[in-house]
XYZ file of C-alpha atoms in Angstrom:
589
model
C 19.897 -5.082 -12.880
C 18.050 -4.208 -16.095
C 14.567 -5.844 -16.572
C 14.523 -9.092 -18.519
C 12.159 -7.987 -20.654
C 14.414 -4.946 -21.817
C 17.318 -7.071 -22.054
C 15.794 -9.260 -24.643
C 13.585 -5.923 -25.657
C 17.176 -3.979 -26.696
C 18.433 -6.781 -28.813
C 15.213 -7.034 -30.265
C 15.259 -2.721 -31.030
C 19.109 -3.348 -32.447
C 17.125 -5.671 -34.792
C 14.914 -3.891 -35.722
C 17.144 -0.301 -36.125
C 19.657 -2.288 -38.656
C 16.566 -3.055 -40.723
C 16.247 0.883 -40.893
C 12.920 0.720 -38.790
C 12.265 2.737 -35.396
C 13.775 0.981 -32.474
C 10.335 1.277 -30.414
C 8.510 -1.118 -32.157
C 11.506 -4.037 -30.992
C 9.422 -3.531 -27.278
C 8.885 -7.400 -25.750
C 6.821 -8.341 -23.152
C 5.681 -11.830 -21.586
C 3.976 -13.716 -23.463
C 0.118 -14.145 -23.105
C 0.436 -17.887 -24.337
C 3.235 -19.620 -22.275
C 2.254 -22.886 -24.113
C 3.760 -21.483 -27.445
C 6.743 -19.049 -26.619
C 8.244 -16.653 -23.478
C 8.204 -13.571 -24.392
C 6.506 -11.874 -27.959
C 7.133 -9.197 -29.687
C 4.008 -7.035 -31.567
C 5.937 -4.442 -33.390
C 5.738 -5.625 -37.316
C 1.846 -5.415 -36.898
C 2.357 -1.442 -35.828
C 5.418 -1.006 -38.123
C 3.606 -1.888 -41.197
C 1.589 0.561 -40.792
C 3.974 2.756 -40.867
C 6.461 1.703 -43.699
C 3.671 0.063 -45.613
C 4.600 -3.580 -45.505
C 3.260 -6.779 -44.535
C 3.985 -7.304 -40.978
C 5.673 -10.874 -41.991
C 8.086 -9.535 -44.511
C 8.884 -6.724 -41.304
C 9.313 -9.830 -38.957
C 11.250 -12.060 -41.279
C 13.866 -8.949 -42.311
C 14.113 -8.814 -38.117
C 14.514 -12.170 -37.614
C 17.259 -12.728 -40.116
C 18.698 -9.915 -37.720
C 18.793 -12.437 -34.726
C 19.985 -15.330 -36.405
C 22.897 -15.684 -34.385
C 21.932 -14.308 -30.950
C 23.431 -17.335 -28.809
C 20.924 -16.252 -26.007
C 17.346 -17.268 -28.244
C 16.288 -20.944 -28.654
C 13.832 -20.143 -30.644
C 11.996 -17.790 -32.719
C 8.909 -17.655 -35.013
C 6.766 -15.714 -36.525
C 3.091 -16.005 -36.327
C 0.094 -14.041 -38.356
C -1.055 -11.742 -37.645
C 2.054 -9.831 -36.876
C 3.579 -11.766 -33.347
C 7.359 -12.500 -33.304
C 7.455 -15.418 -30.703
C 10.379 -15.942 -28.754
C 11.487 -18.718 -26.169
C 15.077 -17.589 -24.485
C 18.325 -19.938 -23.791
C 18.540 -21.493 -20.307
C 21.521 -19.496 -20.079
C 20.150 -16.190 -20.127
C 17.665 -17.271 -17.694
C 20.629 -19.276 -15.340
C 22.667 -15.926 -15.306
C 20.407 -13.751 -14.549
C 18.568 -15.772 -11.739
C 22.222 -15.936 -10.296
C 22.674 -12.700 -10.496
C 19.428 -12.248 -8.580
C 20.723 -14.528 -5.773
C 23.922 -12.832 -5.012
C 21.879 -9.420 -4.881
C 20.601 -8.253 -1.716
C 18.082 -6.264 -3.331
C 16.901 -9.303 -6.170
C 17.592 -7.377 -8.730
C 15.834 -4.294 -8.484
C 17.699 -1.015 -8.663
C 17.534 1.615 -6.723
C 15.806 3.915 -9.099
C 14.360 6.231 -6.404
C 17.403 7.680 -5.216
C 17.104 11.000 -4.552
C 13.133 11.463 -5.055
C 11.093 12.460 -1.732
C 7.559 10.903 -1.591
C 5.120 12.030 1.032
C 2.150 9.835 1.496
C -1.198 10.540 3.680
C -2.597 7.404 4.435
C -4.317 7.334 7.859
C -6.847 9.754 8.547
C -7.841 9.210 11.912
C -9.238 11.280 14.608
C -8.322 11.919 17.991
C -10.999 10.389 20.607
C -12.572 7.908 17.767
C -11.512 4.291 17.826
C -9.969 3.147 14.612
C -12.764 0.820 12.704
C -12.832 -1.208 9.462
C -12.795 1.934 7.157
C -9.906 3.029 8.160
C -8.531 -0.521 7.462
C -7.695 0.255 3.661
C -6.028 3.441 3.795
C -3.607 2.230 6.318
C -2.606 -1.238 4.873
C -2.772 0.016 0.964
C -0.651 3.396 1.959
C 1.969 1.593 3.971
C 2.364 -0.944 1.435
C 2.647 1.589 -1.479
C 5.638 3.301 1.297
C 7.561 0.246 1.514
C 7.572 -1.227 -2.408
C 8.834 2.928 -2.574
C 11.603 2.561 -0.124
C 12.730 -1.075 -1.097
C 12.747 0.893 -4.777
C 15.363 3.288 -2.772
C 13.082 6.468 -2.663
C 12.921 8.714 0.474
C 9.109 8.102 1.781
C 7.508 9.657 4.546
C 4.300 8.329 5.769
C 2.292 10.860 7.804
C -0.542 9.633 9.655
C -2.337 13.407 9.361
C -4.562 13.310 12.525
C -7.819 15.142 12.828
C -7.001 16.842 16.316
C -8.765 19.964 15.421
C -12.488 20.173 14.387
C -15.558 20.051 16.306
C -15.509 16.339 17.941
C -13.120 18.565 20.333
C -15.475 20.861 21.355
C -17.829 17.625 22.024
C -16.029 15.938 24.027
C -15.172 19.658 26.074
C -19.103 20.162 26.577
C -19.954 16.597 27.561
C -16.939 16.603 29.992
C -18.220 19.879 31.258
C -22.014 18.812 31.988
C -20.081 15.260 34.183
C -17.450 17.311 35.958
C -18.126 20.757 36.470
C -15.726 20.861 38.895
C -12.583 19.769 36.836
C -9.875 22.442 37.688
C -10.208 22.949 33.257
C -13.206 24.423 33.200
C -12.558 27.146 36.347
C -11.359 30.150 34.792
C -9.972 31.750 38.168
C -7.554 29.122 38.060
C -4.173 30.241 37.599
C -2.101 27.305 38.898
C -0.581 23.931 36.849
C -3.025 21.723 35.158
C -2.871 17.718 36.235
C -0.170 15.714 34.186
C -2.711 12.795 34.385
C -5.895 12.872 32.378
C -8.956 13.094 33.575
C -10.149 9.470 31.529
C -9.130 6.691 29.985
C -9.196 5.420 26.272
C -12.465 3.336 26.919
C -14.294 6.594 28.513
C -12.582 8.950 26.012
C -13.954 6.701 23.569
C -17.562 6.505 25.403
C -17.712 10.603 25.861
C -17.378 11.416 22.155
C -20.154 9.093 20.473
C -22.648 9.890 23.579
C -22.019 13.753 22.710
C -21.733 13.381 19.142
C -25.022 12.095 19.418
C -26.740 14.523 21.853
C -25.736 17.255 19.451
C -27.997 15.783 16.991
C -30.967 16.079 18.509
C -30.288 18.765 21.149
C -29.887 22.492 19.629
C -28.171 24.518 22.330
C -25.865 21.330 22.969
C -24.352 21.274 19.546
C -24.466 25.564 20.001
C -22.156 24.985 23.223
C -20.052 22.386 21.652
C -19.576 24.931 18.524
C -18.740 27.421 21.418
C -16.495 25.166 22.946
C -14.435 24.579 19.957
C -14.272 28.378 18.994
C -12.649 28.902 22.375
C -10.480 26.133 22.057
C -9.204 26.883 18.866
C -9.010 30.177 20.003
C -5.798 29.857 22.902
C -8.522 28.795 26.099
C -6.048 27.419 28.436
C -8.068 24.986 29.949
C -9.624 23.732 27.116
C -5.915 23.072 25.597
C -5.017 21.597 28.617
C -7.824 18.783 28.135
C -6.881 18.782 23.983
C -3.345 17.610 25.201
C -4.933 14.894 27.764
C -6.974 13.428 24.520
C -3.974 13.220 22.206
C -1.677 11.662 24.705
C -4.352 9.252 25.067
C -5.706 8.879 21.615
C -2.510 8.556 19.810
C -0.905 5.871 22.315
C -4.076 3.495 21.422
C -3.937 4.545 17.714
C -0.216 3.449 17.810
C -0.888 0.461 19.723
C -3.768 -0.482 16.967
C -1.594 0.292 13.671
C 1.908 -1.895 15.270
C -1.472 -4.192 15.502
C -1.546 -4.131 11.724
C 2.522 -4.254 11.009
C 1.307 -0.532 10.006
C 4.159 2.456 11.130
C 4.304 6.139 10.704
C 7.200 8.091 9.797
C 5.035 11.078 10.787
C 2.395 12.175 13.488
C 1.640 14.984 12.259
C -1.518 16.879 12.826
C -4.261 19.544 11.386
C -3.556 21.548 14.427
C 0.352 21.318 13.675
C -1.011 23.960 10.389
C -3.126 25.943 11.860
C -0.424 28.438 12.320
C 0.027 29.010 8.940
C -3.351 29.415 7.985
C -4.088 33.457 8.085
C -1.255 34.418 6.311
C -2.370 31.958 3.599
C -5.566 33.674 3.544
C -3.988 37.092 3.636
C -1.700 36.040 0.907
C -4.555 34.717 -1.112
C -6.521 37.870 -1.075
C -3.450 39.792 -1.588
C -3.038 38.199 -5.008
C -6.813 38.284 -5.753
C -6.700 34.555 -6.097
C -9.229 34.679 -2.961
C -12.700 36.730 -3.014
C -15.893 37.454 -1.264
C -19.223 35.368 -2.708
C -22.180 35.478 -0.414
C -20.120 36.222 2.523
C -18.007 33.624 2.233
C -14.162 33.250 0.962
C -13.726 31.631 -1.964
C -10.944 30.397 -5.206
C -12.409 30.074 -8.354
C -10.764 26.751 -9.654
C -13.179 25.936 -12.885
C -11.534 25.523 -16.046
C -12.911 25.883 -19.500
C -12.003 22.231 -20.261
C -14.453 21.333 -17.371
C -17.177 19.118 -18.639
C -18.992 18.402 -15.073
C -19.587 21.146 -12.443
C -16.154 22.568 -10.439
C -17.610 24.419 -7.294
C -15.155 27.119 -6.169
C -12.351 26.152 -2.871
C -14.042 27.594 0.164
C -11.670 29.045 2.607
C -13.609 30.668 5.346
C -17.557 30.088 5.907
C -19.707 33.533 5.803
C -19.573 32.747 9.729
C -15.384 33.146 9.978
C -14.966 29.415 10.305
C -12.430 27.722 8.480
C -12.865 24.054 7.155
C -11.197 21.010 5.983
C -10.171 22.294 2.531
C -7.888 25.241 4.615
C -6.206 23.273 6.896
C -5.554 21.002 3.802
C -4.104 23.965 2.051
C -1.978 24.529 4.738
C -0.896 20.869 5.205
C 0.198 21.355 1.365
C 2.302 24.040 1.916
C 3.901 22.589 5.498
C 5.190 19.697 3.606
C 6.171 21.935 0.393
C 8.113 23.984 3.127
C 9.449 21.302 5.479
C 10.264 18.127 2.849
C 10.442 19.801 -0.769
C 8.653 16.771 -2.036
C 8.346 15.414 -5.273
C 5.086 13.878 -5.235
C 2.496 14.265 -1.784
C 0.417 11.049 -2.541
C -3.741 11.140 -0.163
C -4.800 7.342 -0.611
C -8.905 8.586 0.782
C -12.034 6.536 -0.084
C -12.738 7.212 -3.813
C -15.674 9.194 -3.089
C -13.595 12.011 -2.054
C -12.533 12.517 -5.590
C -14.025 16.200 -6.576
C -12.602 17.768 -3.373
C -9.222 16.971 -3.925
C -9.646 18.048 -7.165
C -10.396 20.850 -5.995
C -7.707 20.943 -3.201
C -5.034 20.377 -5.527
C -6.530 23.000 -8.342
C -6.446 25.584 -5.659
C -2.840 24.786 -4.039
C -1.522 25.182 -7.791
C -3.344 28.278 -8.609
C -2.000 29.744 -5.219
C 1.006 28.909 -5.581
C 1.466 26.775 -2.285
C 3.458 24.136 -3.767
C 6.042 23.901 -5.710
C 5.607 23.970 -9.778
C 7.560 20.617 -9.939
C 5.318 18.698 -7.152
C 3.270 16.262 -8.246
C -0.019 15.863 -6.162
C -1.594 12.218 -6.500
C -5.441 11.181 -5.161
C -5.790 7.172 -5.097
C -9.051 6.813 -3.996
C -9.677 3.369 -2.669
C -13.072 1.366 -2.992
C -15.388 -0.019 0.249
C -15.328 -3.226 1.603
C -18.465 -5.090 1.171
C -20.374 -7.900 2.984
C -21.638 -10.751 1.024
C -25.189 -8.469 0.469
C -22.646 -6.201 -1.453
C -23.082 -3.270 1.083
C -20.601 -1.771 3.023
C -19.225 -4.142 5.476
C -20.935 -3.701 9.428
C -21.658 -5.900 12.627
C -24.773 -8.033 12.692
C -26.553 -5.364 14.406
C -25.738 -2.995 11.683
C -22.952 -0.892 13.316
C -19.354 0.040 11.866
C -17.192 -2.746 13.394
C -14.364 -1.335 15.395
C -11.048 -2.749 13.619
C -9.855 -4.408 16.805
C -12.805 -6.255 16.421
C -12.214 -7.559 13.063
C -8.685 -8.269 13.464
C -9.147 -10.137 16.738
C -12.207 -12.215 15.130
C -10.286 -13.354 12.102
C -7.295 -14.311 14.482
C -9.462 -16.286 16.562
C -10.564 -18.113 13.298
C -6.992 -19.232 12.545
C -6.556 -20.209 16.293
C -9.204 -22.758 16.260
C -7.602 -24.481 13.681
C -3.944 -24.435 14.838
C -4.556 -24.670 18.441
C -5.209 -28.598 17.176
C -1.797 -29.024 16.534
C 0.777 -30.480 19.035
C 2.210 -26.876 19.378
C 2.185 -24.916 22.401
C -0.579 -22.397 23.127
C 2.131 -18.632 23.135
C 3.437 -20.566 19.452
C -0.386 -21.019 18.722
C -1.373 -17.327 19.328
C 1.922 -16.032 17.381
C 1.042 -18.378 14.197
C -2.721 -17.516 14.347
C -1.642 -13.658 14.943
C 0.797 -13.462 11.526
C -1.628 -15.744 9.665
C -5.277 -13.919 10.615
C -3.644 -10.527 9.357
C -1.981 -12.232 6.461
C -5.705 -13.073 5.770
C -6.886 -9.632 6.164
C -4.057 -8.272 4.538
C -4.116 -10.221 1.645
C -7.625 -10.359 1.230
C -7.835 -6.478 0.434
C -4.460 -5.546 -1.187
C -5.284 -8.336 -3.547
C -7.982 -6.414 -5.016
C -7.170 -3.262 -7.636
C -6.959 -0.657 -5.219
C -10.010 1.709 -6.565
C -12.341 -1.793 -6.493
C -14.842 -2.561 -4.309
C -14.867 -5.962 -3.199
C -16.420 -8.464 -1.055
C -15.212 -9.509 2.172
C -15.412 -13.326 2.605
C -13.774 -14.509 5.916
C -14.400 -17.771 4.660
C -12.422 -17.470 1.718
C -9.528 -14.887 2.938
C -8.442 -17.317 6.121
C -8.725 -20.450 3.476
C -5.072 -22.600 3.196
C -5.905 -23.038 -0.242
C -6.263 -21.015 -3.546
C -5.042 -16.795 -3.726
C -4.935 -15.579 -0.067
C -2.548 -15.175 2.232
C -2.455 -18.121 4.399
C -1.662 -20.069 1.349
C 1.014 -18.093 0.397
C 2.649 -17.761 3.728
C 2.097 -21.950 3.714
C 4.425 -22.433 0.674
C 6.818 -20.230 2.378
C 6.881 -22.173 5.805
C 7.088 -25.671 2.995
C 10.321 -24.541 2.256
C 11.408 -23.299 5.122
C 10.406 -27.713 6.183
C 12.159 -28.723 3.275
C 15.591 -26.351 3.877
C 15.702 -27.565 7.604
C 15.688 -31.028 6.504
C 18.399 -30.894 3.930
C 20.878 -28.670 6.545
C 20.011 -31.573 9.275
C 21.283 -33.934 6.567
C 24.223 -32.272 4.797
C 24.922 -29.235 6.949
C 24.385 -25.629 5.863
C 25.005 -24.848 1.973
C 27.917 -22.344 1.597
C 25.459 -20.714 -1.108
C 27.995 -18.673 -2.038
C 30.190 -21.692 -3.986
C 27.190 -22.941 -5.658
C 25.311 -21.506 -8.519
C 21.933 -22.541 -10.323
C 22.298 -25.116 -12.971
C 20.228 -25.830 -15.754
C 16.845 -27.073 -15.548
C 16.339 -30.698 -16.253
C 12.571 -30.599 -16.111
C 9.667 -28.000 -17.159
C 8.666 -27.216 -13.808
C 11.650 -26.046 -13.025
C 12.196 -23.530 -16.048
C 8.764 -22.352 -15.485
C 10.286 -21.500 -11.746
C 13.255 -19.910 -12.822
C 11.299 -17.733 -15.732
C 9.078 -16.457 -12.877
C 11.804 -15.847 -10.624
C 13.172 -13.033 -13.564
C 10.013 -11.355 -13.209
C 10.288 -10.205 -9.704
C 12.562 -6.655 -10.772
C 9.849 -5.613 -13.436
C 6.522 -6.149 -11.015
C 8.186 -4.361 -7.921
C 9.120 -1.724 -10.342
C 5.854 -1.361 -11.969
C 3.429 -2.037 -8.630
C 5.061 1.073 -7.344
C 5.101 2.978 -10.880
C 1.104 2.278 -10.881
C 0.506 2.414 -7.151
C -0.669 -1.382 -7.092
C 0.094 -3.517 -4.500
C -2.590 -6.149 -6.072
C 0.588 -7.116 -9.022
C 3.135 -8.041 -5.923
C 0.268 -10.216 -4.709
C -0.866 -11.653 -8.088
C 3.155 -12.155 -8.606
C 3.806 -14.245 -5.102
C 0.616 -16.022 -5.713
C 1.937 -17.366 -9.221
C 5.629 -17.732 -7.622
C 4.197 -20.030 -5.255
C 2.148 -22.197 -7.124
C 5.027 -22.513 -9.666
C 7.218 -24.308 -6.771
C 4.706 -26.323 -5.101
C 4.467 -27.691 -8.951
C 8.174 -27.911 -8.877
C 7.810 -29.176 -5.549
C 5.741 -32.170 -6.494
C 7.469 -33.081 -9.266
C 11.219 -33.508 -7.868
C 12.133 -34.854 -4.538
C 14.417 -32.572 -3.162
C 15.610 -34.267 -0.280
C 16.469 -37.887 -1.906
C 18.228 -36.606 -5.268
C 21.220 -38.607 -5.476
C 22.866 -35.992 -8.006
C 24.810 -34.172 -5.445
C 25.607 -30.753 -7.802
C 21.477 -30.986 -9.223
C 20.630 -31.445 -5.236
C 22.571 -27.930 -4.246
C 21.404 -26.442 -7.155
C 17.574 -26.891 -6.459
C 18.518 -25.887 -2.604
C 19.784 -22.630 -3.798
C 16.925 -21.919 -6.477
C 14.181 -22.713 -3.070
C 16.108 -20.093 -1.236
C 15.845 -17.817 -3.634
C 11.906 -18.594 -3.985
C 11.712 -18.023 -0.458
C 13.604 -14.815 -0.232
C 11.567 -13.510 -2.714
C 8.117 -14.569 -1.662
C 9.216 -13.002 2.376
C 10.355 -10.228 0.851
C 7.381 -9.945 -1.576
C 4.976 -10.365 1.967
C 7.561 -7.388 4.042
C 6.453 -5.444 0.850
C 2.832 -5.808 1.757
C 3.614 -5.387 5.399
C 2.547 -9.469 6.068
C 5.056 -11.104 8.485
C 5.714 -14.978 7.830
C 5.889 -17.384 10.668
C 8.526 -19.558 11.814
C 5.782 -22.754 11.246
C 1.910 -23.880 10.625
């Protein structure tokens, strides 16, 4: 289905093209004052600039156009150059029909055929998942299903740091408590154990401890730097334990993102690129795109546009080490190679912007992805406390997402576990309502925003968060139960959305239409915050209609079925507006 703002925008541009002006200026879009008019059109103020007329002779030669369009109850023109329009019931009633018989609302499938790759986790093996890593993981898998629902191909890859020096940490540290683990004998020549030699709580105790030893301790961090040389290098043992901590890492990261309603459609890893890596730097130098400066490799990726600073693309370190930026080069190229993308989109903390800039200036210049790719940074803002600095524990430490999650679900417990409901239904309801919370409470916000965390306000019933939302949702779902208990199920399918009889209900149905165009454009400008602004408005709309009809009592059998359809539809949308943003609803609160 077309947009209803270019269905009334096309009649508008046939207006305007048999009054010999350009069709563009007939664009429509809702209208900023609902108290005077729908929709509003703001072409005669540009097109009399261009044919050198008063913008009210332009809108009253347009107007005359429209005189006997069935579908517009009313238009006017207002200075200084505004053509206000208020639609037919009828255009609205069909098309909110049309909505309701549509598994999809509306909204075409206008990704078909378009691969979209989309880095959003950037974890690390051996490191616990905590509240930083909250944003990129809720924001990209959001951003993944608005694209799939839009009928794109989207692969989310969860891009795991496997390969870097916390490696050769936890290798030295293991090696100064067990000496005599069969992985660091290298006379041994037999099968290494299939069960590792920790678990996820020690894993995750070795790697800080070591991390910070190295810090302090000189020929520590020169072993560790050792260790990860060999490891990288083929040293069976060592590869051995690098198996143990992914098996072990990845089935708690897994656990901790199905925590956030937050899946994968890849695991991939740096390490998974590493073989590609030196012929990409043989290639490089090949083509002279790669050259020696003070020992190190380097790609020149300045332009002459450049008004700030562009330090060159390092590839390899005077030292032969490679770093981030290569294996980043090479994760370019593996998914140029393996998924022929259209767009690779890295949602990363927005203080990462210069070196993807210069990532992506040096994967163009070298040719390692294709001409037609586009490469996208969304860099995301921090998460504040109330002081307005990044968000920590009282004691001033990162807080370990687990943590956060399980402390704002606790919050919603100790207000539902007061109802007469049993404790496994209290811990579901307080489990899909604390990460609605969460969830809400940062996709909400304009993705490259910082904002302020308020536990307070995110787990409120009332006002724009998600409990409220998924409130209005479970209303209806009250209010539907009721009226099957009563009259049986409605066979939706013989009943179709009558005209409004009051303003609420208009207001409703108007919303309703708006659903196509904000899915469509949330994914167009990677913004998750419109589908939340959208559901909010949806659902204050019906508890307004709510409050003004009684559903339940109407004695007007056809109005009855006809406001039971319309709430369905509501509540389609708004659970399918949540799936969008990864929230599940629950059955009751």
């Amino acid at each position: 289905m077309k947009m209803i703002e270019d269905l009334i925008s096309d009649i508008l541009k046939g207006a305007f093209m048999r009054c010999n002006y350009d069709s563009v200026y007939g664009k429509v879009t809702l209208s900023n004052r609902p108290d005077l008019c729908q929709f509003q059109c703001n072409g005669c103020l540009r097109a009399a600039k261009e044919y050198h007329k008063s913008p009210q002779v332009i809108a009253e030669e347009v107007m005359t156009q429209l005189g006997d369009v069935s579908c517009f109850k009313k238009l006017e023109y207002v200075k200084p150059g505004f053509i206000n329009i208020s639609v037919d019931d009828g255009l609205i009633l069909e098309y909110i029909n049309d909505m309701a018989n549509d598994i999809s609302f509306g909204c075409e499938k206008r990704g078909t055929g378009t691969t979209i790759v989309i880095d959003y986790g950037g974890a690390n093996v051996a490191k616990p998942l905590h509240i930083g890593h909250l944003r990129p993981a809720i924001i990209g898998e959001s951003i993944k299903r608005i694209g799939k629902f839009l009928g794109y191909t989207v692969l989310g890859d969860v891009h795991l740091g496997d390969w870097g020096l916390q490696i050769g940490l936890i290798i030295t540290e293991m090696k100064r408590r067990f000496p005599d683990l069969v992985y660091f004998d290298s006379n041994y020549e037999g099968e290494y154990p299939k069960e590792p030699p920790f678990n996820i709580s020690e894993l995750e105790e070795i790697y800080p401890m070591a991390s910070n030893i190295s810090k302090s301790d000189s020929e520590y961090l020169k072993e560790a730097k050792k260790n990860t040389y060999l490891f990288q290098k083929g040293h069976k043992g060592y590869i051995a334990l690098w198996k143990h901590i992914l098996n072990v890492s990845i089935d708690d990261l897994k656990k901790n993102y199905d925590m956030l309603n937050v899946h994968f459609d890849l695991w991939k890893k740096e390490s998974d690129v590493q073989g590609y890596i030196p012929d990409i730097i043989e290639d490089l130098k090949n083509k002279g795109v790669a050259y020696i400066s003070d020992g190190a490799l380097v790609v020149d990726v300045k332009k002459d546009t450049d008004k700030k600073e562009m330090p060159p693309c390092i590839l390899v370190k005077s030292d032969g080490a490679t770093l981030y930026g290569t294996t980043d080069l090479a994760t370019i190229y593996e998914r140029n190679k393996s998924y022929d993308p259209n767009e690779i989109i890295y949602i990363v903390d927005k203080r990462q912007e210069l070196y993807f800039e210069q990532i992506f200036r040096c994967a163009r210049k070298s040719n390692l992805v294709s001409e037609g790719t586009k490469l996208t940074y969304l860099g995301f803002g921090t998460m504040n406390g109330k002081d307005g600095k990044p968000f920590k524990t009282r004691d001033g430490n990162v807080m370990r997402l687990e943590n956060l999650i399980n402390e704002l679900i606790k919050i919603v417990y100790d207000r539902v576990k007061e109802y007469d409901i049993s404790t496994k239904e209290a811990k579901e309801i307080s489990r899909k309502v604390g990460l609605a919370a969460l969830k809400y409470g940062d996709l909400s916000n304009q993705l490259s925003k910082d904002y302020i965390f308020d536990i307070e306000r995110f787990t409120s019933f009332e006002g724009n968060t998600g409990p409220y939302i998924l409130y209005t949702v479970v209303r209806i779902k009250s209010i539907l139960e009721k009226y099957y208990r009563i009259e049986g199920d409605l066979n939706d399918k013989d009943v179709s959305i009558i005209s409004p009889t009051g303003e609420s209900e208009r207001k409703l149905m108007l919303k309703l239409t708006l659903f196509n165009q904000i899915v469509t454009n949330s994914f167009i400008e990677y913004a998750p915050n419109k589908i939340c602004q959208y559901i909010y408005e949806l659902s204050n709309e019906f508890n307004k209609f709510y409050n003004n009809n009684k559903i339940i009592t109407e004695k007007n059998i056809k109005k009855q079925r006809s406001w039971i359809k319309l709430i369905i539809l509501v509540k389609d949308i708004l659970v399918n507006g949540l799936d969008l943003l990864g929230i599940e609803v629950p059955d009751r609160m």
